[in-house]
Short mmCIF file of C-alpha atoms in Angstrom, two decimals:
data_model
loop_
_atom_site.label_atom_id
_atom_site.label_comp_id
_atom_site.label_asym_id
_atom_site.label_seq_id
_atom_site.Cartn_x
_atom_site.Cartn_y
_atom_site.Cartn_z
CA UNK A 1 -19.66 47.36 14.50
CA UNK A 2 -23.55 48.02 15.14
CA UNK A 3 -24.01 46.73 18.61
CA UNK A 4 -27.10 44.61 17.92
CA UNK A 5 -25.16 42.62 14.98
CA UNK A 6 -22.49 42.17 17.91
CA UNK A 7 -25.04 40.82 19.88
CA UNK A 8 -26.79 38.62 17.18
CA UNK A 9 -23.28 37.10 15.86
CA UNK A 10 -22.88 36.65 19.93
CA UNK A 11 -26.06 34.58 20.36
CA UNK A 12 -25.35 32.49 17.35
CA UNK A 13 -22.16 31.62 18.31
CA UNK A 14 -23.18 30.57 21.97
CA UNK A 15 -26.00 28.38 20.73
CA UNK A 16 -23.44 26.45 18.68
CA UNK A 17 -21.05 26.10 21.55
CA UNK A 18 -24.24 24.80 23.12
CA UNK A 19 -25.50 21.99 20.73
CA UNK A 20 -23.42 19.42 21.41
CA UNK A 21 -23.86 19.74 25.20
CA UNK A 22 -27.37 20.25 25.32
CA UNK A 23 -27.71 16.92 23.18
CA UNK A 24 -28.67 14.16 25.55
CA UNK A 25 -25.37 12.53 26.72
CA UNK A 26 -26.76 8.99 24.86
CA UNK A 27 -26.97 11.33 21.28
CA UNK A 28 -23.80 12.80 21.97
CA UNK A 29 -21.41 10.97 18.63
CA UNK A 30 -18.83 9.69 20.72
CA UNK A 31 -20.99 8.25 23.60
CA UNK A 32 -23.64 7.14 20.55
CA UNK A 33 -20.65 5.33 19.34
CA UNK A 34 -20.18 3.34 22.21
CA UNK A 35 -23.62 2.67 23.11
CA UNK A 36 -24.28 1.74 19.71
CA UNK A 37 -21.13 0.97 17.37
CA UNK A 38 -19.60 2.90 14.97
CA UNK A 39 -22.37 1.73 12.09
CA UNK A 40 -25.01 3.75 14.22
CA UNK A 41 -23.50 7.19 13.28
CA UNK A 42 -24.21 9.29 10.27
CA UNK A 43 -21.01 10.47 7.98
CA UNK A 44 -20.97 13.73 9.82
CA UNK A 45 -21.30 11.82 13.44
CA UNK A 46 -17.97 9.90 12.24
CA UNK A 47 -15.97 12.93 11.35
CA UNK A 48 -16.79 15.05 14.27
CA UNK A 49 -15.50 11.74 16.93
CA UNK A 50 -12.42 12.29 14.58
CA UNK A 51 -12.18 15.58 14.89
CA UNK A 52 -12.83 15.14 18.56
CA UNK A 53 -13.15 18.98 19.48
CA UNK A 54 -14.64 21.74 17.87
CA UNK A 55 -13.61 25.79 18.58
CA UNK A 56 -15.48 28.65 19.80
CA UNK A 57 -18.48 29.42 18.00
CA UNK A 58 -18.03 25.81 15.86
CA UNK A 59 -18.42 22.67 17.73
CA UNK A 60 -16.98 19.77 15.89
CA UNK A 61 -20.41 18.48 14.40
CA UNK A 62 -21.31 21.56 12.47
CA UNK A 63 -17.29 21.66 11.48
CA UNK A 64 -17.66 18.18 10.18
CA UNK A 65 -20.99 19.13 8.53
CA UNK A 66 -19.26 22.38 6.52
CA UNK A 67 -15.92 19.17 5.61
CA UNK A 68 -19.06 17.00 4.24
CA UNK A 69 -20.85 20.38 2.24
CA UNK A 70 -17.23 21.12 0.86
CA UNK A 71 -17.07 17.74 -0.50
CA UNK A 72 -19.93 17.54 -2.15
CA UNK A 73 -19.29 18.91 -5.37
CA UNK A 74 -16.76 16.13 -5.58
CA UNK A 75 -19.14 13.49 -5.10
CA UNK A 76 -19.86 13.80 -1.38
CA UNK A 77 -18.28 11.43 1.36
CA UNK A 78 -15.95 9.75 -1.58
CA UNK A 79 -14.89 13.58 -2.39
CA UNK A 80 -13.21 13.97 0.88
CA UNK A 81 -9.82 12.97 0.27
CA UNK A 82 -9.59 14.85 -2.60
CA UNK A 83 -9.43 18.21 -0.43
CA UNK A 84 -6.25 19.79 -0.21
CA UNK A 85 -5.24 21.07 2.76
CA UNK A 86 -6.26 24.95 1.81
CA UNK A 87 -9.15 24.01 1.27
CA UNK A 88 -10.41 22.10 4.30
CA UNK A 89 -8.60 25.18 6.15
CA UNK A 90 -11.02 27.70 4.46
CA UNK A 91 -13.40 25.79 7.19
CA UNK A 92 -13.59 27.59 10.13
CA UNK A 93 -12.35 25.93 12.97
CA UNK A 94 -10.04 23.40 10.95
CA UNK A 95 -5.99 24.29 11.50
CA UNK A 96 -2.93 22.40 9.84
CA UNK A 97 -3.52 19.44 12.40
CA UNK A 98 -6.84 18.98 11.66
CA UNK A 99 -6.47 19.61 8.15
CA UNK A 100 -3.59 17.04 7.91
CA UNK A 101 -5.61 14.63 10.27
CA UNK A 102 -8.59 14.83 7.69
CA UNK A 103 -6.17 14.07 4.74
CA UNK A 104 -5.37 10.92 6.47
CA UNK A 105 -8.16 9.53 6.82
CA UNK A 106 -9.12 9.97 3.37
CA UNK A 107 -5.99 8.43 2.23
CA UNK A 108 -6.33 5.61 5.08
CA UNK A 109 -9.88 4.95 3.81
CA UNK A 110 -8.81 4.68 0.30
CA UNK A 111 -5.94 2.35 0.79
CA UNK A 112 -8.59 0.37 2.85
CA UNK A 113 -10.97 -0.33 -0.06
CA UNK A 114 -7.75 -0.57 -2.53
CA UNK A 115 -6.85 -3.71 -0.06
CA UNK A 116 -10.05 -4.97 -0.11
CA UNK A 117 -10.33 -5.01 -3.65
CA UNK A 118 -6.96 -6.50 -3.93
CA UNK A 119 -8.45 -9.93 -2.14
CA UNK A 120 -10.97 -10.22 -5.51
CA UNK A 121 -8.67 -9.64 -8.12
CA UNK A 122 -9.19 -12.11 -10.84
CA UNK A 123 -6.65 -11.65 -14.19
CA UNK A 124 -9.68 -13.22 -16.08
CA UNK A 125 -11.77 -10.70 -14.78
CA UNK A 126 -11.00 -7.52 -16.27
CA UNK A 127 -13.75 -5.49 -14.24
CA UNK A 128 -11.93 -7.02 -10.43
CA UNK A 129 -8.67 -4.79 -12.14
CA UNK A 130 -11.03 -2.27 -13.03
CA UNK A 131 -12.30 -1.90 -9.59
CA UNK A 132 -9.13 -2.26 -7.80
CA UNK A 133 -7.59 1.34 -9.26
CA UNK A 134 -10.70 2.54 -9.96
CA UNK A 135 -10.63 5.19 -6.98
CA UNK A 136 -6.76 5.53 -7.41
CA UNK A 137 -6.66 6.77 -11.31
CA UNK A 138 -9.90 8.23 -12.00
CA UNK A 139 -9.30 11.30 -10.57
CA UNK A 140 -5.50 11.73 -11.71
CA UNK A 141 -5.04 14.63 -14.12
CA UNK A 142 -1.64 12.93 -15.89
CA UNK A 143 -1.79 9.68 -17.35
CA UNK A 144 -0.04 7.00 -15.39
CA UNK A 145 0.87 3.47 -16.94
CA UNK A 146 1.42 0.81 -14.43
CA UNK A 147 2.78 -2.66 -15.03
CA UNK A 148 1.33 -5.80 -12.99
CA UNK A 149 3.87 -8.41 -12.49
CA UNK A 150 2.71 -12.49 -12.66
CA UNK A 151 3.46 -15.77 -11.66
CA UNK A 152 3.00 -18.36 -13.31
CA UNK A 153 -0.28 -19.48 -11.52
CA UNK A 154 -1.32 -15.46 -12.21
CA UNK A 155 -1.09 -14.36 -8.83
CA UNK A 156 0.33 -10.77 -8.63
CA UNK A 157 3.90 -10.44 -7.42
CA UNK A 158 4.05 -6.05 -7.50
CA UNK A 159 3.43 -3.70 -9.48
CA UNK A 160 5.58 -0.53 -10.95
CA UNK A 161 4.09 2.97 -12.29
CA UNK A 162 6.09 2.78 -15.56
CA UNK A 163 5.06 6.33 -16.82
CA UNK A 164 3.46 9.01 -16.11
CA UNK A 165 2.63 11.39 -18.96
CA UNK A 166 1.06 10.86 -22.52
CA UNK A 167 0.90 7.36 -22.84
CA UNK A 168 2.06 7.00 -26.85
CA UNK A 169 4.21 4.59 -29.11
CA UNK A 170 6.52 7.46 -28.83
CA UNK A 171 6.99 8.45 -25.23
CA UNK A 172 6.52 5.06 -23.78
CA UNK A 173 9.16 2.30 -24.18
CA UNK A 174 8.43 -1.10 -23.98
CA UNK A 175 12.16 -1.62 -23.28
CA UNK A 176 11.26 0.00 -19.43
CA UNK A 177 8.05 -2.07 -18.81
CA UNK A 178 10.19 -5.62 -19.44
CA UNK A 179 13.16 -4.41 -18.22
CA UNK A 180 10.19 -4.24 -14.70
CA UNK A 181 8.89 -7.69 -15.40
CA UNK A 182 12.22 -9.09 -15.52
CA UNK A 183 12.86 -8.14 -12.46
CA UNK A 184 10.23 -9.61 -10.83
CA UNK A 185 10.86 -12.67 -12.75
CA UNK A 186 7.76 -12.24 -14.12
CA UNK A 187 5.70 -14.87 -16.77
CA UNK A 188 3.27 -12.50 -18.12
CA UNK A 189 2.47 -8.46 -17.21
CA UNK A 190 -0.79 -6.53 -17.22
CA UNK A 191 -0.82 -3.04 -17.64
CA UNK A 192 -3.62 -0.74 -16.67
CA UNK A 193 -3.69 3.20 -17.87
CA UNK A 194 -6.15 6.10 -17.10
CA UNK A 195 -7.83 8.85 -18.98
CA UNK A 196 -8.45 12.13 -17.14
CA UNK A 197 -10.63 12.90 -19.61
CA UNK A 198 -13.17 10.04 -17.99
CA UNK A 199 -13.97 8.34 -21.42
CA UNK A 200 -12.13 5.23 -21.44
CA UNK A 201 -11.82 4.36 -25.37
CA UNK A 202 -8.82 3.96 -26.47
CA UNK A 203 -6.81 6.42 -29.01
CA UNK A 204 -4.93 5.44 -31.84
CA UNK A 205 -1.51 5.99 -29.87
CA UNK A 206 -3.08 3.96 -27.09
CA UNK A 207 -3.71 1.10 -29.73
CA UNK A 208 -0.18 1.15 -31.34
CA UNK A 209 1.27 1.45 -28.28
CA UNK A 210 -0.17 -2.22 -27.37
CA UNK A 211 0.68 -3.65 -30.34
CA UNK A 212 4.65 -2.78 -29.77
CA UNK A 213 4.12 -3.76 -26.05
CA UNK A 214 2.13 -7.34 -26.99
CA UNK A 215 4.75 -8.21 -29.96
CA UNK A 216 7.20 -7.27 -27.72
CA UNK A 217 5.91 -9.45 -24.73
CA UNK A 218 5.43 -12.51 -27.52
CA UNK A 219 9.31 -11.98 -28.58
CA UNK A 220 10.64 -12.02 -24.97
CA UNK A 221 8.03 -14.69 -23.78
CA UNK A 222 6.10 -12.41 -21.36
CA UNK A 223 3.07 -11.85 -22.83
CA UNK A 224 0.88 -8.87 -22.17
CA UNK A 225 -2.41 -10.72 -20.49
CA UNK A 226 -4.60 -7.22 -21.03
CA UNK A 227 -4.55 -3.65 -21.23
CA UNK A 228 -6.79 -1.94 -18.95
CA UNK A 229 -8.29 1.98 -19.44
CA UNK A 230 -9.77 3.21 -16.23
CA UNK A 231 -12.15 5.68 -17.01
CA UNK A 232 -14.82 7.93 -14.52
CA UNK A 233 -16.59 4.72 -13.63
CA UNK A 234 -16.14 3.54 -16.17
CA UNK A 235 -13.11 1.08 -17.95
CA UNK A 236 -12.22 -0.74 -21.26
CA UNK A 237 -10.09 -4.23 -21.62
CA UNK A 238 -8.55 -4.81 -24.69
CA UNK A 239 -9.00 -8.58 -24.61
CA UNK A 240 -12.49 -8.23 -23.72
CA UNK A 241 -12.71 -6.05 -26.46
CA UNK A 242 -11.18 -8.51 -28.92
CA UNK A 243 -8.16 -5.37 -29.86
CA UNK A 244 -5.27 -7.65 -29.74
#
């Protein structure tokens, strides 16, 4: 290797190494963090205290910075969980651990907001079950059909992915979805579905499909409350909609 690259690829690498600890102590993330509370840091302040330590020639705030760039073709900070693990060890400096570290706390921060969106749900108020699996379905690539079971003063008593697939008349039985809601001695079910595609209208299987499950439901008294289409931000209720 030419000597002066040697040298240049040297430099840069010791000026990194440097940057953290020629930061004043007070600007440092971690101590920043406790001087000022978590709230104070940027999104790349808050990965690097997580990452705690950086490697030779990457400390952990320009590692976090390349996690955050990587991301952001999948809609920056939200993007981050949906890294696999080969990919967030193309980064320099990021092994298994810190790979499988990063995973979990994108899937910790998602079940976070799924919990807090859980405390608003409102069965009258399709767009509270919209936003609830809005982050968990919009960026599946299958279908997946899931049945919400309720009391009888509509609180939710669980929930059960009944298929995952081509949601159709033909694929999907309605036969599995009560056989759910009897089980959890359910008094009326909700089901919500995705559409990788993003666009939330429904097809015409998706339509005859809710007709079978809703006469079904009316048969067996355990009527079908609403049928849900997450979309990419965007959803569709079929009793909003007036469909059934």
């Amino acid at each position: 290797m030419n000597l002066r690259k040697l040298y240049a690829e040297e430099s840069i690498a010791a000026r990194k190494m440097k940057k953290i600890m020629d930061m004043a102590k007070e600007d440092r993330p971690y101590e920043k963090c406790l001087r000022l509370g978590a709230e104070a840091l940027s999104d790349g302040e808050l990965l690097a205290v997580l990452l705690r330590t950086g490697t030779k020639g990457c400390p952990s705030v320009d590692m976090a910075d390349e996690i955050l760039n990587l991301s952001k073709d999948r809609e920056g900070l939200l993007g981050l969980y949906q890294l696999s693990l080969a990919q967030l060890q193309s980064v320099k400096g990021v092994g298994k651990v810190k790979a499988v570290q990063i995973k979990c706390i994108g899937e910790l921060s998602k079940r976070i907001a799924t919990a807090t969106a859980r405390k608003g749900l409102s069965f009258n108020q399709p767009e509270t079950i919209a936003e609830y699996y809005m982050e968990r379905l919009r960026h599946e690539e299958q279908e997946l059909l899931i049945c919400m079971m309720l009391d009888t003063k509509n609180h939710l008593l669980g929930e059960e992915m009944v298929f995952k697939g081509t949601v159709n008349s033909s694929l999907v039985n309605p036969r599995e979805i009560f056989l759910a809601a009897v089980s959890y001695h359910a008094v009326g079910i909700l089901l919500v579905h995705n559409h990788p595609s993003g666009d939330p209208a429904p097809s015409r299987a998706d339509l005859d499909f809710t007709q079978r499950v809703s006469r079904a439901g009316d048969i067996l008294g355990i009527p079908l409350i609403d049928h849900i289409i997450i979309g990419d931000h965007r959803f569709l209720s079929f009793r909003q909609r007036g469909i059934f």
